[in-house]
PDB file of C-alpha atoms in Angstrom:
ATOM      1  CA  UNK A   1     104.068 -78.263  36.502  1.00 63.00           C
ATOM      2  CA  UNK A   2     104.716 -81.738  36.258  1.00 71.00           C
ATOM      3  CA  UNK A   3     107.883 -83.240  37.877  1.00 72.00           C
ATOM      4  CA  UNK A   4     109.111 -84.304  33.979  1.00 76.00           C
ATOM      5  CA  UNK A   5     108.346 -80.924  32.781  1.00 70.00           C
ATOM      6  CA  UNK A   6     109.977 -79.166  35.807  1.00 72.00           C
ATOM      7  CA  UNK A   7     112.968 -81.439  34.249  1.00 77.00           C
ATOM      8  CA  UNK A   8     112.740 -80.513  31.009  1.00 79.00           C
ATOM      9  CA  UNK A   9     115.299 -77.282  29.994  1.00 77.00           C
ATOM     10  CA  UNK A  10     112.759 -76.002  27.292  1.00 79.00           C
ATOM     11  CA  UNK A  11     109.973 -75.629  29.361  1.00 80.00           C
ATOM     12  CA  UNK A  12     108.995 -72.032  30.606  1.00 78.00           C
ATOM     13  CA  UNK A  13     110.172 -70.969  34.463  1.00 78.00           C
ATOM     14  CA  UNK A  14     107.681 -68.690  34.861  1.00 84.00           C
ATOM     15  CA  UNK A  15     103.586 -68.463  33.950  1.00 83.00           C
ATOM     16  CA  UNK A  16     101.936 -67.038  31.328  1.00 88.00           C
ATOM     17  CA  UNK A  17     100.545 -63.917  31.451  1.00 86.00           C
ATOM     18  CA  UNK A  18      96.680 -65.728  31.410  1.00 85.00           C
ATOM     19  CA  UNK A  19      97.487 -68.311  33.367  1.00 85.00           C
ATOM     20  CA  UNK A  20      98.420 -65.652  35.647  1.00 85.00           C
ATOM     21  CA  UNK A  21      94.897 -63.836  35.102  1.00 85.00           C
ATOM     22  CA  UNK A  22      93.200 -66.955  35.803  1.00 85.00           C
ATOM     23  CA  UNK A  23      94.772 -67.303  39.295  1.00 82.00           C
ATOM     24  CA  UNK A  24      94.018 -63.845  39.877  1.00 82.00           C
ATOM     25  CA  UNK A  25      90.240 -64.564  38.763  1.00 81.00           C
ATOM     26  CA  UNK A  26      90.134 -67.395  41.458  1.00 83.00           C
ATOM     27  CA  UNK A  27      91.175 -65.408  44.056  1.00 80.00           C
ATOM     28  CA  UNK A  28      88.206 -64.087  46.989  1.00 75.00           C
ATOM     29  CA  UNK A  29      86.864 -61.034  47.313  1.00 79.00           C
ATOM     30  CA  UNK A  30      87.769 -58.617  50.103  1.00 86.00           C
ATOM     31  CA  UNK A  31      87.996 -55.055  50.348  1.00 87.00           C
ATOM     32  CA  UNK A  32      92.177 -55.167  48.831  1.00 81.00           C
ATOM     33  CA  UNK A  33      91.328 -57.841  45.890  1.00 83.00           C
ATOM     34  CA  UNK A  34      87.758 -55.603  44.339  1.00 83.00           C
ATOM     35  CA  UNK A  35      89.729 -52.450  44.922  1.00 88.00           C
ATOM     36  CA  UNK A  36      91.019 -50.910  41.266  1.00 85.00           C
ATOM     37  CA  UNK A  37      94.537 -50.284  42.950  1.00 90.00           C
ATOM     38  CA  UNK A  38      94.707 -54.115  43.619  1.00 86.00           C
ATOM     39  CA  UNK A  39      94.107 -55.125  39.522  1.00 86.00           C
ATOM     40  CA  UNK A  40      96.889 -56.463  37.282  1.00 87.00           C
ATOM     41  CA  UNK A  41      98.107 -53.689  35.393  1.00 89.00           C
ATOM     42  CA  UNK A  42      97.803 -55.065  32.024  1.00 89.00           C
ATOM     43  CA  UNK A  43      94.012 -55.618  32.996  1.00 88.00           C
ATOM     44  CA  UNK A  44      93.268 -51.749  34.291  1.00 91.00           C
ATOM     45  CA  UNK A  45      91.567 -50.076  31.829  1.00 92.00           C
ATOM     46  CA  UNK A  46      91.038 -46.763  33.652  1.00 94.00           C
ATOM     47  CA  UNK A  47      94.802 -46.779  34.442  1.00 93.00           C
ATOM     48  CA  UNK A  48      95.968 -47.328  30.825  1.00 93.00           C
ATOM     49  CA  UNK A  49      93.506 -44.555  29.559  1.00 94.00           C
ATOM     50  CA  UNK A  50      96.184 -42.075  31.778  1.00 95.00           C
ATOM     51  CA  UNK A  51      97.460 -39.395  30.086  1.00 95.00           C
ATOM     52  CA  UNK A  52     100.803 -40.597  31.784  1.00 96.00           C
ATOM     53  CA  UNK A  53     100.398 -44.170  29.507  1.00 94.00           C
ATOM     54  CA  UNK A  54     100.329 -42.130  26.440  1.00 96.00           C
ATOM     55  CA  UNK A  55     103.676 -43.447  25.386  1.00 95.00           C
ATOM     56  CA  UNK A  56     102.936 -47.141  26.321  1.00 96.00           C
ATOM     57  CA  UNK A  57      99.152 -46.608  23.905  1.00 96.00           C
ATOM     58  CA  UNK A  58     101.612 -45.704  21.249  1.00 96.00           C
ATOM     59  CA  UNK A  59     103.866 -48.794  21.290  1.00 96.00           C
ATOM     60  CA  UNK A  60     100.243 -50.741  21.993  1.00 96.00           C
ATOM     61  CA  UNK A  61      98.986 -49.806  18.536  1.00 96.00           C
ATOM     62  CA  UNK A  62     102.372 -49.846  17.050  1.00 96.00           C
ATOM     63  CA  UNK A  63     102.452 -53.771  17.850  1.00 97.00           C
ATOM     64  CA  UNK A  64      99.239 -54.923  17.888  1.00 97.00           C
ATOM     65  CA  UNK A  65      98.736 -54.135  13.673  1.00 97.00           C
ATOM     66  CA  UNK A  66     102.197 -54.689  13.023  1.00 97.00           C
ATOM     67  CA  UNK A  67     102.896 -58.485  14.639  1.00 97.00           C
ATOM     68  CA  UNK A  68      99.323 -59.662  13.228  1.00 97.00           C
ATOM     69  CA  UNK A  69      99.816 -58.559   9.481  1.00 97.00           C
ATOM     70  CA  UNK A  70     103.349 -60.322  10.023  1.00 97.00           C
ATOM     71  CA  UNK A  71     101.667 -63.504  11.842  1.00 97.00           C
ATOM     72  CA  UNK A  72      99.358 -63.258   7.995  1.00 97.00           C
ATOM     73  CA  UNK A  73     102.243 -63.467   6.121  1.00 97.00           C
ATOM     74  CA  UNK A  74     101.385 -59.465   4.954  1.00 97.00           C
ATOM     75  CA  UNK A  75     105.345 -58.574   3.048  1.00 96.00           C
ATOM     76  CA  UNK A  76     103.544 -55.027   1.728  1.00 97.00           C
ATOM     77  CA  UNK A  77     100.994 -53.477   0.469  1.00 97.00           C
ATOM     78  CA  UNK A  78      99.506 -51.326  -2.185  1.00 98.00           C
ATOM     79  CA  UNK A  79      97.371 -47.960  -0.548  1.00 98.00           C
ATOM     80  CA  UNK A  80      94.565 -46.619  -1.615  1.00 98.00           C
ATOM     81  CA  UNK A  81      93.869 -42.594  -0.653  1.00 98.00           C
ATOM     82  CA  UNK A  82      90.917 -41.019  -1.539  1.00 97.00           C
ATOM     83  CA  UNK A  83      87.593 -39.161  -0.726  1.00 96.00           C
ATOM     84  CA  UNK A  84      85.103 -40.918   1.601  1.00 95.00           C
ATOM     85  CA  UNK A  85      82.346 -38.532   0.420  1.00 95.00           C
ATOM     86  CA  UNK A  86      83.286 -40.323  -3.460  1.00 96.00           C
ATOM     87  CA  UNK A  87      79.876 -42.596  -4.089  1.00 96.00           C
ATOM     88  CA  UNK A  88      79.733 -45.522  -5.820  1.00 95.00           C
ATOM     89  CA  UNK A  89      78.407 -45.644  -9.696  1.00 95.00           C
ATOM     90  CA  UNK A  90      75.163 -47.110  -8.271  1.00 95.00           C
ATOM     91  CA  UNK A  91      74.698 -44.869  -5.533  1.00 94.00           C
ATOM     92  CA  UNK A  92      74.664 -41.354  -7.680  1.00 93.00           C
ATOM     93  CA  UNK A  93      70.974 -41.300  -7.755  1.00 91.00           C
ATOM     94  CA  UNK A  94      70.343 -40.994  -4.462  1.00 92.00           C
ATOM     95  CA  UNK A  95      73.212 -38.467  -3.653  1.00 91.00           C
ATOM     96  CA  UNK A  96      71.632 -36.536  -6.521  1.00 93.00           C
ATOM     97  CA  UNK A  97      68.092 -37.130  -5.458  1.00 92.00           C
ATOM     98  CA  UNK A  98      69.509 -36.061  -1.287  1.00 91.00           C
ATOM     99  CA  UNK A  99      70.420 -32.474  -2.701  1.00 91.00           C
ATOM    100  CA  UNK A 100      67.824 -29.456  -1.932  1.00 92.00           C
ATOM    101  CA  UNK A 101      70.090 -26.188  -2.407  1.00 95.00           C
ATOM    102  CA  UNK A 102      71.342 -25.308  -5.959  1.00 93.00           C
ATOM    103  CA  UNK A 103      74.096 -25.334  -4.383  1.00 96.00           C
ATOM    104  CA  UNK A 104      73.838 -29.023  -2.480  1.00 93.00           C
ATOM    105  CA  UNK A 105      73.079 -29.722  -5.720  1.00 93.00           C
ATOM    106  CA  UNK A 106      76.159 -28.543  -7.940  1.00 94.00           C
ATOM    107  CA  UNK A 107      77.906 -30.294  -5.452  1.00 94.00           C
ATOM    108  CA  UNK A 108      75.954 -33.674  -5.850  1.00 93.00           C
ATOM    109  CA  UNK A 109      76.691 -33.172  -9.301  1.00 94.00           C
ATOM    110  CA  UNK A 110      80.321 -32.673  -9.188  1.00 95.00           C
ATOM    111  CA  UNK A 111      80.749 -35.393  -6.029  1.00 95.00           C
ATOM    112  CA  UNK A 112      78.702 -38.408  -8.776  1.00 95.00           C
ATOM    113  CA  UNK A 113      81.195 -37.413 -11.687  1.00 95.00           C
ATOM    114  CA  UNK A 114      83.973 -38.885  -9.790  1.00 96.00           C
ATOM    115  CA  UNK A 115      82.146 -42.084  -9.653  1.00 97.00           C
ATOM    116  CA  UNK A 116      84.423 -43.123 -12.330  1.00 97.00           C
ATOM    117  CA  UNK A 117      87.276 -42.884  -9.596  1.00 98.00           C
ATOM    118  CA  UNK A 118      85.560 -45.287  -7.419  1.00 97.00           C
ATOM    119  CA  UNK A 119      85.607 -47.684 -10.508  1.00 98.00           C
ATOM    120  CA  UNK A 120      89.027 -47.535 -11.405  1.00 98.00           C
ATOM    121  CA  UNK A 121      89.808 -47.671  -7.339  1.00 98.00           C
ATOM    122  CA  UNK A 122      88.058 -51.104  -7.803  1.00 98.00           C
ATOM    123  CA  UNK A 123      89.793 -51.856 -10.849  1.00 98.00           C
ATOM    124  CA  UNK A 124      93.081 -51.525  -9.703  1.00 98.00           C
ATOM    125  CA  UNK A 125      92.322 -53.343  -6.652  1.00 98.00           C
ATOM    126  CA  UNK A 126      91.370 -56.081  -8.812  1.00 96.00           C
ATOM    127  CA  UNK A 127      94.559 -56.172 -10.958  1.00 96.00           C
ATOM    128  CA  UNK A 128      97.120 -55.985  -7.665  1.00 96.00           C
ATOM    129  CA  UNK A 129      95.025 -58.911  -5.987  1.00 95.00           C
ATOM    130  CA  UNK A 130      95.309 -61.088  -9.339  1.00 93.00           C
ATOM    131  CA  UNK A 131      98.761 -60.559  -9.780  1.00 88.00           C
ATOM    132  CA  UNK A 132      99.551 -62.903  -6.417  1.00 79.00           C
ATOM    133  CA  UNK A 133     103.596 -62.074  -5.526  1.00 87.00           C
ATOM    134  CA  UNK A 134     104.842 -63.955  -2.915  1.00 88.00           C
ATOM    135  CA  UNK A 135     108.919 -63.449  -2.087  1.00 89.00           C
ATOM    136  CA  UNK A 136     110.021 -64.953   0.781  1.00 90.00           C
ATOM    137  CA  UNK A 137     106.766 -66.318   1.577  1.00 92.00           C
ATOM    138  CA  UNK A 138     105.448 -63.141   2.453  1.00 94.00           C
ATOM    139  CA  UNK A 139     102.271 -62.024   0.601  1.00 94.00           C
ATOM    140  CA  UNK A 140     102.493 -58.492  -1.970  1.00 95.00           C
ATOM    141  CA  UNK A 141     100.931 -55.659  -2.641  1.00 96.00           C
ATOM    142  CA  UNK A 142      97.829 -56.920  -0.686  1.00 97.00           C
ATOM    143  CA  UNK A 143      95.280 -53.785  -0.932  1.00 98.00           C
ATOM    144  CA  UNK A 144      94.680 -51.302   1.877  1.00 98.00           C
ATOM    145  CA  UNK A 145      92.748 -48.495   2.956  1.00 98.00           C
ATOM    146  CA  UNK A 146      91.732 -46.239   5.568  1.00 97.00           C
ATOM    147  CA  UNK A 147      88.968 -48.780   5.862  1.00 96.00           C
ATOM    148  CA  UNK A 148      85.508 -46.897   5.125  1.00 95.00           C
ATOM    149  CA  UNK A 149      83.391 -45.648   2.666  1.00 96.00           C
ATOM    150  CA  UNK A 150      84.161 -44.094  -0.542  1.00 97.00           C
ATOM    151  CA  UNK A 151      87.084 -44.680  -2.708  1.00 98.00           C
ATOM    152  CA  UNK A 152      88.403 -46.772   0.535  1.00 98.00           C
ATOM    153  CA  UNK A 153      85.499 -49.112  -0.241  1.00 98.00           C
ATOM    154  CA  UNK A 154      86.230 -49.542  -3.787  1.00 98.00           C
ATOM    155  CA  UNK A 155      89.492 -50.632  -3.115  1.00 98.00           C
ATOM    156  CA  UNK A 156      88.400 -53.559  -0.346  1.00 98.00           C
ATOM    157  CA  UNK A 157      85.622 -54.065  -2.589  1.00 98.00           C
ATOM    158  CA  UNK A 158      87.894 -54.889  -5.706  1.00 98.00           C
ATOM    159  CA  UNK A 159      90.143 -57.318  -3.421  1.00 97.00           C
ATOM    160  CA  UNK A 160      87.112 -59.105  -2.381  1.00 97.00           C
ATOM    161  CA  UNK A 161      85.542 -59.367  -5.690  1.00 97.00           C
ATOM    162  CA  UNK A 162      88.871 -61.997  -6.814  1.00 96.00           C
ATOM    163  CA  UNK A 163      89.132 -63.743  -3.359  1.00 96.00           C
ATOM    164  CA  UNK A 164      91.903 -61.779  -1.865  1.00 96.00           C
ATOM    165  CA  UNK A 165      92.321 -60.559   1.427  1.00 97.00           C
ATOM    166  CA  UNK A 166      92.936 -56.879   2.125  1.00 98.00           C
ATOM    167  CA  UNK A 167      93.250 -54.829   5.036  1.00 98.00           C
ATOM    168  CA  UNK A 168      91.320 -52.043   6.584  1.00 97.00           C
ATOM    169  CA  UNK A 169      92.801 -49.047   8.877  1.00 97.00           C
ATOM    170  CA  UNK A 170      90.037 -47.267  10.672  1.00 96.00           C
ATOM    171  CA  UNK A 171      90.569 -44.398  12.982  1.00 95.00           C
ATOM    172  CA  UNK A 172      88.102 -43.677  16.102  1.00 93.00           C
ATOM    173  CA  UNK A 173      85.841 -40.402  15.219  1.00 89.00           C
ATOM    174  CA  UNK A 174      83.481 -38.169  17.198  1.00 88.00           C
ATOM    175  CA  UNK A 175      80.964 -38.978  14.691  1.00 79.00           C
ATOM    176  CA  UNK A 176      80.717 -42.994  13.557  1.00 66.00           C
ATOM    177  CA  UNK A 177      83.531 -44.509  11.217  1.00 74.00           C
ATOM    178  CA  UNK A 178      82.919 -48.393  11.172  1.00 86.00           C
ATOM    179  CA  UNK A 179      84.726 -50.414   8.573  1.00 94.00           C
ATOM    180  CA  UNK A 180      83.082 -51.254   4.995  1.00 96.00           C
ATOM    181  CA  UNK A 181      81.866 -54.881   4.701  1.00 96.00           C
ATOM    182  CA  UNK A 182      84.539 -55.811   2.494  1.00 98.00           C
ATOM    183  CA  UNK A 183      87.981 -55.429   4.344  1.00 98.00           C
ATOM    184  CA  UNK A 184      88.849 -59.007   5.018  1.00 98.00           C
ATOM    185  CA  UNK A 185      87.711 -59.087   9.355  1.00 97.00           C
ATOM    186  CA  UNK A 186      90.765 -60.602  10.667  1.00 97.00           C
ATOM    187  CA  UNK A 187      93.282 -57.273   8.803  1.00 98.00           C
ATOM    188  CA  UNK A 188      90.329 -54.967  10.114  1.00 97.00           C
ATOM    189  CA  UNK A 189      92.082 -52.539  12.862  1.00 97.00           C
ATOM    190  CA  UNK A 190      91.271 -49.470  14.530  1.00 96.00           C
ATOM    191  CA  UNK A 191      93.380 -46.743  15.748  1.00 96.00           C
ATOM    192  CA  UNK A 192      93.162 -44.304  18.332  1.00 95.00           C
ATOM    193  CA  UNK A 193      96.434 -42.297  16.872  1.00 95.00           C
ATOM    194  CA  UNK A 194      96.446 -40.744  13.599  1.00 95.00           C
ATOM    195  CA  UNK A 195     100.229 -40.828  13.879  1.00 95.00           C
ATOM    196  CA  UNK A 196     100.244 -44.551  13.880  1.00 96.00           C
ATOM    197  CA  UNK A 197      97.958 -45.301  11.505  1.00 96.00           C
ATOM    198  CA  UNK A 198      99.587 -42.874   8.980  1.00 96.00           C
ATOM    199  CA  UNK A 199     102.743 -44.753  10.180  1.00 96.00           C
ATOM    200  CA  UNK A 200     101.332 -48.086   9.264  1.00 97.00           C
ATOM    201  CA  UNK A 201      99.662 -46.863   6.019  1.00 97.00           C
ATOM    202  CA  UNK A 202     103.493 -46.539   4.864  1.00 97.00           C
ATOM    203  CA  UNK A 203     105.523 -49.098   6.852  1.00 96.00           C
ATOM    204  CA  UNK A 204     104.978 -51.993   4.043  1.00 96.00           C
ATOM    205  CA  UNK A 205     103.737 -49.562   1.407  1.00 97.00           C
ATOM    206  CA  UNK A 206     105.415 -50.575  -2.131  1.00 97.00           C
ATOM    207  CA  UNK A 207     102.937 -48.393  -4.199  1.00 98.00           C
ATOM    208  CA  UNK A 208     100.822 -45.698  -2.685  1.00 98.00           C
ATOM    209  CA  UNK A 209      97.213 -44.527  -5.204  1.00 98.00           C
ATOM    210  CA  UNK A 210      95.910 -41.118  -4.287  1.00 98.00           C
ATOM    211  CA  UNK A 211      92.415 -40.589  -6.011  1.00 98.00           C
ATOM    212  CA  UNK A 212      90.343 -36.793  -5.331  1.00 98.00           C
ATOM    213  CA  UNK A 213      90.158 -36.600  -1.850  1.00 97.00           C
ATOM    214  CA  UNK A 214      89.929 -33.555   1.092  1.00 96.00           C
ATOM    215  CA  UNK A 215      91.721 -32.612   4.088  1.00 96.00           C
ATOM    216  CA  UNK A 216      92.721 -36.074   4.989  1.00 95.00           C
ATOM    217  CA  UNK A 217      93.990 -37.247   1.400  1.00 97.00           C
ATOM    218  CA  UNK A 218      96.013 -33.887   1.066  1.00 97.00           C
ATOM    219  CA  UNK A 219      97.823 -34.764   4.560  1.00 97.00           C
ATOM    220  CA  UNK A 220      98.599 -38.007   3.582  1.00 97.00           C
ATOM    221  CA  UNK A 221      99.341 -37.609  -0.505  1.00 97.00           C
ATOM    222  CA  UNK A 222     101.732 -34.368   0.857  1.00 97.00           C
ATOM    223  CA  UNK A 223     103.382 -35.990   3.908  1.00 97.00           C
ATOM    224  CA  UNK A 224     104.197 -38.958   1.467  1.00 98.00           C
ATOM    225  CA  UNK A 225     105.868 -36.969  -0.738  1.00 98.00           C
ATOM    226  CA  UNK A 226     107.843 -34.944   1.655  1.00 97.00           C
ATOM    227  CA  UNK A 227     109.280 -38.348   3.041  1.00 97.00           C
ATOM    228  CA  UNK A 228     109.995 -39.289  -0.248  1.00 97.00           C
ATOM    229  CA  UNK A 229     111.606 -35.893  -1.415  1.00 97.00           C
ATOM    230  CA  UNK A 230     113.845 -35.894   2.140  1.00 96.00           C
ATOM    231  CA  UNK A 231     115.170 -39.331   1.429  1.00 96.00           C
ATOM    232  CA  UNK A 232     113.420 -40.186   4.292  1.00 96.00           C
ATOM    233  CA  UNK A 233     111.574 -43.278   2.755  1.00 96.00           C
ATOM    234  CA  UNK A 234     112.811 -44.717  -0.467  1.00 96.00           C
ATOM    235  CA  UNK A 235     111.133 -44.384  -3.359  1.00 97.00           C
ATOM    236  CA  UNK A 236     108.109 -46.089  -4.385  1.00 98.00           C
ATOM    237  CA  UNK A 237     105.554 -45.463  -6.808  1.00 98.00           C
ATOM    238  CA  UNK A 238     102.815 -42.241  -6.429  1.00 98.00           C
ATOM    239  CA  UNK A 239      99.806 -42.846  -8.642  1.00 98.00           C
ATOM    240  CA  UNK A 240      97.913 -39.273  -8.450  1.00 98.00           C
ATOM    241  CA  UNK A 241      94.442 -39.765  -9.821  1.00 98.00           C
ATOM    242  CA  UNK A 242      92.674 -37.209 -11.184  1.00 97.00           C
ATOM    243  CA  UNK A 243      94.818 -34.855 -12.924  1.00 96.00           C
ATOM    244  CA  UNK A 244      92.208 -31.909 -13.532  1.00 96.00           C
ATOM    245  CA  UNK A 245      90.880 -31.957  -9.817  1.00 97.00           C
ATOM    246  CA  UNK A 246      94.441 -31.769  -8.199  1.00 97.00           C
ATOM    247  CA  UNK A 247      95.292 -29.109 -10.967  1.00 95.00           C
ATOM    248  CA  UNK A 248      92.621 -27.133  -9.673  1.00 95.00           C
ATOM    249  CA  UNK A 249      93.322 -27.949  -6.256  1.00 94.00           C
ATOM    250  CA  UNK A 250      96.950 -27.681  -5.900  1.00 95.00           C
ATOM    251  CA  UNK A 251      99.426 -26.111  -8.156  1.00 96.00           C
ATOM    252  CA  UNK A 252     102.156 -28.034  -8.297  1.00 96.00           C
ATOM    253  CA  UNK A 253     104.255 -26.246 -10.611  1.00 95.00           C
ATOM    254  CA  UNK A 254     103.935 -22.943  -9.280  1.00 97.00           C
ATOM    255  CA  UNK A 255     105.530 -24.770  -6.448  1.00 96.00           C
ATOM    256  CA  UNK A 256     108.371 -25.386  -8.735  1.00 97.00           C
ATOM    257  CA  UNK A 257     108.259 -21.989 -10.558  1.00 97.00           C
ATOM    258  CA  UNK A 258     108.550 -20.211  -6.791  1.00 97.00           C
ATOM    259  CA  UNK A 259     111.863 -22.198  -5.909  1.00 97.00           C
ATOM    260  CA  UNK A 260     109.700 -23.646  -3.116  1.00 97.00           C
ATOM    261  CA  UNK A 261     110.499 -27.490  -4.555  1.00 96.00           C
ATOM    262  CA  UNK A 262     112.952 -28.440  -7.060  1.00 96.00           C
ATOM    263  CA  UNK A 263     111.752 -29.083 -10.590  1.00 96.00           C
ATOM    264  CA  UNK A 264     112.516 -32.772 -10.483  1.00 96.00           C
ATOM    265  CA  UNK A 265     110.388 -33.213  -7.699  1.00 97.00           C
ATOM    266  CA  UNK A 266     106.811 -32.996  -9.988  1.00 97.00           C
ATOM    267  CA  UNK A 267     108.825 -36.749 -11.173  1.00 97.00           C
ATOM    268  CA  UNK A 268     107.690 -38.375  -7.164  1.00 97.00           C
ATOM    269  CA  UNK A 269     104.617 -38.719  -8.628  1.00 98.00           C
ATOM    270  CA  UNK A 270     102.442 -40.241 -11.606  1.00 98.00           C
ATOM    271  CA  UNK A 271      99.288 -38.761 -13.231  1.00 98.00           C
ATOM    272  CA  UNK A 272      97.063 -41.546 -13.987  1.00 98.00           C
ATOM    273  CA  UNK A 273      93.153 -41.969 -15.008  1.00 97.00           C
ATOM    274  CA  UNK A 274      92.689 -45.478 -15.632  1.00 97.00           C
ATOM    275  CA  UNK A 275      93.514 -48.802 -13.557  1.00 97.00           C
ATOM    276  CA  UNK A 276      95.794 -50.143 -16.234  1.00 97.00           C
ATOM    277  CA  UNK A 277      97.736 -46.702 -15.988  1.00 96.00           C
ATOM    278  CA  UNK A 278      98.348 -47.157 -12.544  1.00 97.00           C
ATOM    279  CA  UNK A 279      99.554 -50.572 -12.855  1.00 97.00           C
ATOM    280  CA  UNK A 280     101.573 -50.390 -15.756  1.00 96.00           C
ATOM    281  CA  UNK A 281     103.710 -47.807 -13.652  1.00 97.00           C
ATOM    282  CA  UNK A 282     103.890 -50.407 -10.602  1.00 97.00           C
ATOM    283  CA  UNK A 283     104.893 -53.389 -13.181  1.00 95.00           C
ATOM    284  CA  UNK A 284     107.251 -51.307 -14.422  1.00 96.00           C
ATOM    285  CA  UNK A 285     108.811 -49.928 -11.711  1.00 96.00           C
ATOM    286  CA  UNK A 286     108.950 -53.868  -9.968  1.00 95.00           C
ATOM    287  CA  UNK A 287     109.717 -55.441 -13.324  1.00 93.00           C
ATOM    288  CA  UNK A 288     106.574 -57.414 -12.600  1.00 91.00           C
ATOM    289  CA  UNK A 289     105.641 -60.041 -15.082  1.00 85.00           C
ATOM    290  CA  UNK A 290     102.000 -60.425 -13.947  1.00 80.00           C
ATOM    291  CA  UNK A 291      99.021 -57.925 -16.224  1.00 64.00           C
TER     292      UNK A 291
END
């Protein structure tokens, strides 16, 4: 530090954490300074992989998403839910053509109807990335998935088809999960925790679109509405796609008919088909004057 910045009050006391790594990289190497125990902490790997740093990983992925989106000027966001298994309109032949069984096939069958889901996914994408709100200089209603294949993909896909950035939440799997080529590369993140990616799917959430989906779209579509029904989140709107395959899959007003949920809470969410369903509901509910 020079002797006028040593005089100026705004300058920083102390260094910053690199330059601090770069002393430590020009340091010699003995038996202490190559020894793991001798490593800045921020630097060991193998000691933040501890099952005792659990809590600190938590905070870690907390942060990391949440101070970039704000550093792109993310205010919310409009999620997408739905099937990864859900092909795109021009990939049906070949899921068809993959099947063997009678069975594998039926199920080929059923998986390329819902094709039409993956186009409205991409439609409505398309409409919330037109419709450009910015309040308080903060960007709205930029798309997001769960980042991979499937109706996730339609949704990054429809972003990037009118220029607009959207972002991509990927979780680590035993089996290979890497992020379709259209979530914008700098809102791409991965996630060790389901807990905090399910916590950032809904921290800037201002609409939330649930197309057919399996385990994973259940958790989040019911978890969602739970929060909602406790008053734990404020409302927003539910777009539930696909009214004869969650009829068929969950029975929402037997719910209601057992006592088990109150009647009014079938109105937390939406049945839509189209794109332009969906978003009417959203402009409505925001008094939104973009189509």
């Amino acid at each position: 530090m020079t002797e006028e910045e040593e005089k100026n009050l705004s300058e920083r006391r102390f260094y910053k954490a690199e330059q601090e790594v770069s002393f430590a990289d020009q340091q010699g190497g003995t038996l202490q300074t190559e020894h793991p125990a001798y490593q800045l902490a921020f630097r060991d790997t193998d000691f933040l992989l501890r099952d005792e740093l659990r809590p600190v990983r938590f905070q870690l992925e907390l942060l990391k998403t949440e101070m970039l989106l704000e550093e792109a000027q993310i205010g919310s966001t409009l999620v997408f839910y739905g099937s990864a298994r859900i092909p795109s309109p021009e990939k049906c032949e070949s899921v068809l053509a993959a099947a063997q069984t009678d069975e594998e096939k039926a199920i080929a069958e059923r998986l390329a109807e819902k094709a039409k889901y993956y186009t409205e996914a991409r439609r409505l994408a398309h409409l919330a990335s037109q419709c450009s709100v910015v309040e308080k200089g903060m960007r709205q209603f930029v798309v997001c998935s769960g980042g991979g294949p499937g109706i996730m993909e339609a949704a990054n896909r429809g972003a990037n088809e009118v220029g607009a950035e959207s972002l991509g939440l990927n979780i680590v799997l035993p089996h290979e999960q890497a992020p379709n080529p259209y979530v914008t590369p700098r809102l791409s993140f991965q996630f060790h925790y389901f807990a905090l990616r399910k916590m950032h799917f809904l921290l800037r959430a201002r609409g939330v679109a649930v197309f057919p989906g399996g385990f994973g779209t259940l958790d989040e579509l019911l978890e969602l509405l739970t929060l909602i029904q406790t008053g734990k989140m404020r409302r927003i709107p539910v777009l539930l796609y696909g009214r004869e395959f969650w009829d068929r899959i969950v029975n929402f007003e037997a719910l209601a008919e057992e006592g088990t949920i109150n009647r009014r809470d079938l109105d937390l969410f939406h049945w839509c088909e189209t794109a332009e369903d969906g978003w009417k509901v959203i402009r409505e509910f925001y008094d939104l004057d973009c189509g």
